[in-house]
């Protein structure tokens, strides 16, 4: 059963456009796929996302993880009346990435009335796990 508000999966191009003028756009995050209870986005591993030694910055991985899950959470609520915001996030950095893209797949573990929990797996172009993250989102009233 799909988790998306209104019963229709969001369009990846629309999700990408939502963040074009903010951090997701600045670091090149692009949404690529949406499933019944998950969504995916990719981010380039380049000068924008490297740490000084040429590896993917751990903070960039966390920014990708929080972006994908927070956007996913926001698509499960009536955005006219509610928003989802990060409460807590953790990340285990498993292996480095030096170039290409990393892809994050955020899967909803629990969609509650006031909180949501999502797991995010970030993999490199070879499909190897780079980072494993989990986030708790708060569902808040707007205004």
mmCIF file of C-alpha atoms in Angstrom:
data_model
loop_
_atom_site.group_PDB
_atom_site.id
_atom_site.type_symbol
_atom_site.label_atom_id
_atom_site.label_comp_id
_atom_site.label_asym_id
_atom_site.label_seq_id
_atom_site.Cartn_x
_atom_site.Cartn_y
_atom_site.Cartn_z
ATOM 1 C CA UNK A 1 0.000 0.000 0.000
ATOM 2 C CA UNK A 2 1.375 3.418 -0.997
ATOM 3 C CA UNK A 3 2.108 5.902 1.773
ATOM 4 C CA UNK A 4 1.862 9.083 -0.307
ATOM 5 C CA UNK A 5 -0.683 11.761 0.606
ATOM 6 C CA UNK A 6 -3.543 11.712 -1.847
ATOM 7 C CA UNK A 7 -2.629 8.188 -2.994
ATOM 8 C CA UNK A 8 -0.412 9.291 -5.885
ATOM 9 C CA UNK A 9 3.355 8.895 -5.898
ATOM 10 C CA UNK A 10 5.188 12.214 -6.248
ATOM 11 C CA UNK A 11 7.047 12.990 -9.461
ATOM 12 C CA UNK A 12 10.857 12.809 -9.027
ATOM 13 C CA UNK A 13 11.392 15.857 -11.276
ATOM 14 C CA UNK A 14 9.013 17.905 -9.093
ATOM 15 C CA UNK A 15 10.867 16.770 -5.947
ATOM 16 C CA UNK A 16 14.184 17.822 -7.499
ATOM 17 C CA UNK A 17 12.765 21.210 -8.478
ATOM 18 C CA UNK A 18 11.484 21.824 -4.924
ATOM 19 C CA UNK A 19 15.080 21.970 -3.654
ATOM 20 C CA UNK A 20 16.708 23.652 -6.650
ATOM 21 C CA UNK A 21 17.270 27.013 -4.900
ATOM 22 C CA UNK A 22 18.351 25.585 -1.529
ATOM 23 C CA UNK A 23 20.984 23.164 -0.222
ATOM 24 C CA UNK A 24 19.809 20.131 -2.242
ATOM 25 C CA UNK A 25 20.238 22.117 -5.449
ATOM 26 C CA UNK A 26 23.598 23.542 -4.425
ATOM 27 C CA UNK A 27 25.082 20.083 -3.832
ATOM 28 C CA UNK A 28 23.409 18.532 -6.873
ATOM 29 C CA UNK A 29 20.776 16.235 -5.329
ATOM 30 C CA UNK A 30 18.460 14.808 -7.975
ATOM 31 C CA UNK A 31 15.456 12.594 -7.188
ATOM 32 C CA UNK A 32 15.332 9.589 -9.489
ATOM 33 C CA UNK A 33 12.645 7.090 -8.418
ATOM 34 C CA UNK A 34 9.629 6.688 -6.154
ATOM 35 C CA UNK A 35 8.076 3.424 -4.952
ATOM 36 C CA UNK A 36 5.149 2.602 -2.686
ATOM 37 C CA UNK A 37 7.051 3.341 0.562
ATOM 38 C CA UNK A 38 10.463 4.549 -0.615
ATOM 39 C CA UNK A 39 12.156 7.123 -2.784
ATOM 40 C CA UNK A 40 15.624 7.503 -4.248
ATOM 41 C CA UNK A 41 17.911 10.385 -5.114
ATOM 42 C CA UNK A 42 21.481 10.683 -6.288
ATOM 43 C CA UNK A 43 24.216 13.186 -5.530
ATOM 44 C CA UNK A 44 27.504 13.794 -7.340
ATOM 45 C CA UNK A 45 30.758 13.048 -5.573
ATOM 46 C CA UNK A 46 32.747 16.079 -6.694
ATOM 47 C CA UNK A 47 34.326 19.288 -5.384
ATOM 48 C CA UNK A 48 30.971 20.358 -3.870
ATOM 49 C CA UNK A 49 30.707 17.216 -1.736
ATOM 50 C CA UNK A 50 34.359 16.266 -1.110
ATOM 51 C CA UNK A 51 36.276 16.740 2.115
ATOM 52 C CA UNK A 52 39.794 18.221 1.729
ATOM 53 C CA UNK A 53 41.343 14.799 0.990
ATOM 54 C CA UNK A 54 39.166 14.050 -2.043
ATOM 55 C CA UNK A 55 36.686 11.697 -0.392
ATOM 56 C CA UNK A 56 32.941 12.142 -0.006
ATOM 57 C CA UNK A 57 32.394 14.334 3.068
ATOM 58 C CA UNK A 58 30.417 12.566 5.802
ATOM 59 C CA UNK A 59 28.327 15.698 6.228
ATOM 60 C CA UNK A 60 27.363 15.547 2.557
ATOM 61 C CA UNK A 61 26.163 11.970 3.069
ATOM 62 C CA UNK A 62 24.073 13.112 6.045
ATOM 63 C CA UNK A 63 22.695 16.050 4.022
ATOM 64 C CA UNK A 64 21.673 13.606 1.284
ATOM 65 C CA UNK A 65 20.107 11.200 3.786
ATOM 66 C CA UNK A 66 18.137 13.913 5.566
ATOM 67 C CA UNK A 67 17.017 15.489 2.297
ATOM 68 C CA UNK A 68 15.664 12.268 0.814
ATOM 69 C CA UNK A 69 13.875 11.148 3.990
ATOM 70 C CA UNK A 70 12.537 14.608 4.874
ATOM 71 C CA UNK A 71 11.168 15.139 1.394
ATOM 72 C CA UNK A 72 9.663 11.647 1.521
ATOM 73 C CA UNK A 73 8.066 12.401 4.872
ATOM 74 C CA UNK A 74 6.683 15.652 3.545
ATOM 75 C CA UNK A 75 4.983 13.791 0.723
ATOM 76 C CA UNK A 76 3.031 11.630 3.203
ATOM 77 C CA UNK A 77 1.199 14.541 4.854
ATOM 78 C CA UNK A 78 -1.138 17.307 3.706
ATOM 79 C CA UNK A 79 1.490 19.980 3.032
ATOM 80 C CA UNK A 80 -1.132 22.732 3.321
ATOM 81 C CA UNK A 81 -1.531 21.962 7.042
ATOM 82 C CA UNK A 82 1.549 19.958 8.116
ATOM 83 C CA UNK A 83 5.295 19.635 7.587
ATOM 84 C CA UNK A 84 7.905 17.063 8.554
ATOM 85 C CA UNK A 85 11.184 18.128 10.139
ATOM 86 C CA UNK A 86 14.209 16.190 11.317
ATOM 87 C CA UNK A 87 14.390 15.425 15.047
ATOM 88 C CA UNK A 88 17.333 13.017 15.135
ATOM 89 C CA UNK A 89 19.606 11.495 12.536
ATOM 90 C CA UNK A 90 22.512 9.083 12.750
ATOM 91 C CA UNK A 91 24.894 7.815 10.128
ATOM 92 C CA UNK A 92 27.403 5.002 9.905
ATOM 93 C CA UNK A 93 30.015 5.749 7.245
ATOM 94 C CA UNK A 94 30.970 2.356 5.823
ATOM 95 C CA UNK A 95 33.337 3.003 2.906
ATOM 96 C CA UNK A 96 34.649 6.008 0.990
ATOM 97 C CA UNK A 97 33.474 7.302 -2.354
ATOM 98 C CA UNK A 98 35.841 9.409 -4.457
ATOM 99 C CA UNK A 99 33.943 10.198 -7.658
ATOM 100 C CA UNK A 100 30.830 9.448 -9.654
ATOM 101 C CA UNK A 101 27.508 9.462 -7.832
ATOM 102 C CA UNK A 102 26.097 8.095 -4.618
ATOM 103 C CA UNK A 103 22.452 7.047 -4.530
ATOM 104 C CA UNK A 104 20.286 7.204 -1.427
ATOM 105 C CA UNK A 105 17.209 5.032 -1.016
ATOM 106 C CA UNK A 106 15.009 6.163 1.874
ATOM 107 C CA UNK A 107 12.453 3.638 3.100
ATOM 108 C CA UNK A 108 9.652 4.464 5.516
ATOM 109 C CA UNK A 109 9.812 2.223 8.577
ATOM 110 C CA UNK A 110 6.992 3.905 10.526
ATOM 111 C CA UNK A 111 4.569 6.610 9.421
ATOM 112 C CA UNK A 112 2.813 7.862 12.535
ATOM 113 C CA UNK A 113 0.545 10.787 13.298
ATOM 114 C CA UNK A 114 3.294 12.771 15.079
ATOM 115 C CA UNK A 115 6.561 11.013 14.151
ATOM 116 C CA UNK A 116 8.048 9.057 11.292
ATOM 117 C CA UNK A 117 11.123 6.816 11.102
ATOM 118 C CA UNK A 118 13.033 6.295 7.858
ATOM 119 C CA UNK A 119 16.101 4.187 6.978
ATOM 120 C CA UNK A 120 18.440 5.499 4.297
ATOM 121 C CA UNK A 121 20.980 3.353 2.439
ATOM 122 C CA UNK A 122 23.569 5.268 0.408
ATOM 123 C CA UNK A 123 25.477 3.279 -2.221
ATOM 124 C CA UNK A 124 28.169 4.096 -4.767
ATOM 125 C CA UNK A 125 28.025 3.514 -8.528
ATOM 126 C CA UNK A 126 29.139 -0.111 -7.996
ATOM 127 C CA UNK A 127 26.239 -0.711 -5.593
ATOM 128 C CA UNK A 128 28.521 -0.886 -2.545
ATOM 129 C CA UNK A 129 27.170 0.500 0.722
ATOM 130 C CA UNK A 130 28.791 3.857 1.579
ATOM 131 C CA UNK A 131 26.584 5.013 4.448
ATOM 132 C CA UNK A 132 23.688 3.657 6.491
ATOM 133 C CA UNK A 133 21.502 6.245 8.185
ATOM 134 C CA UNK A 134 18.283 6.446 10.179
ATOM 135 C CA UNK A 135 16.206 9.550 10.830
ATOM 136 C CA UNK A 136 13.256 10.382 13.041
ATOM 137 C CA UNK A 137 10.992 13.094 11.679
ATOM 138 C CA UNK A 138 8.466 15.145 13.622
ATOM 139 C CA UNK A 139 5.137 15.851 11.955
ATOM 140 C CA UNK A 140 4.233 19.444 12.868
ATOM 141 C CA UNK A 141 1.342 21.767 12.140
ATOM 142 C CA UNK A 142 2.207 24.611 9.763
ATOM 143 C CA UNK A 143 1.668 28.187 10.810
#
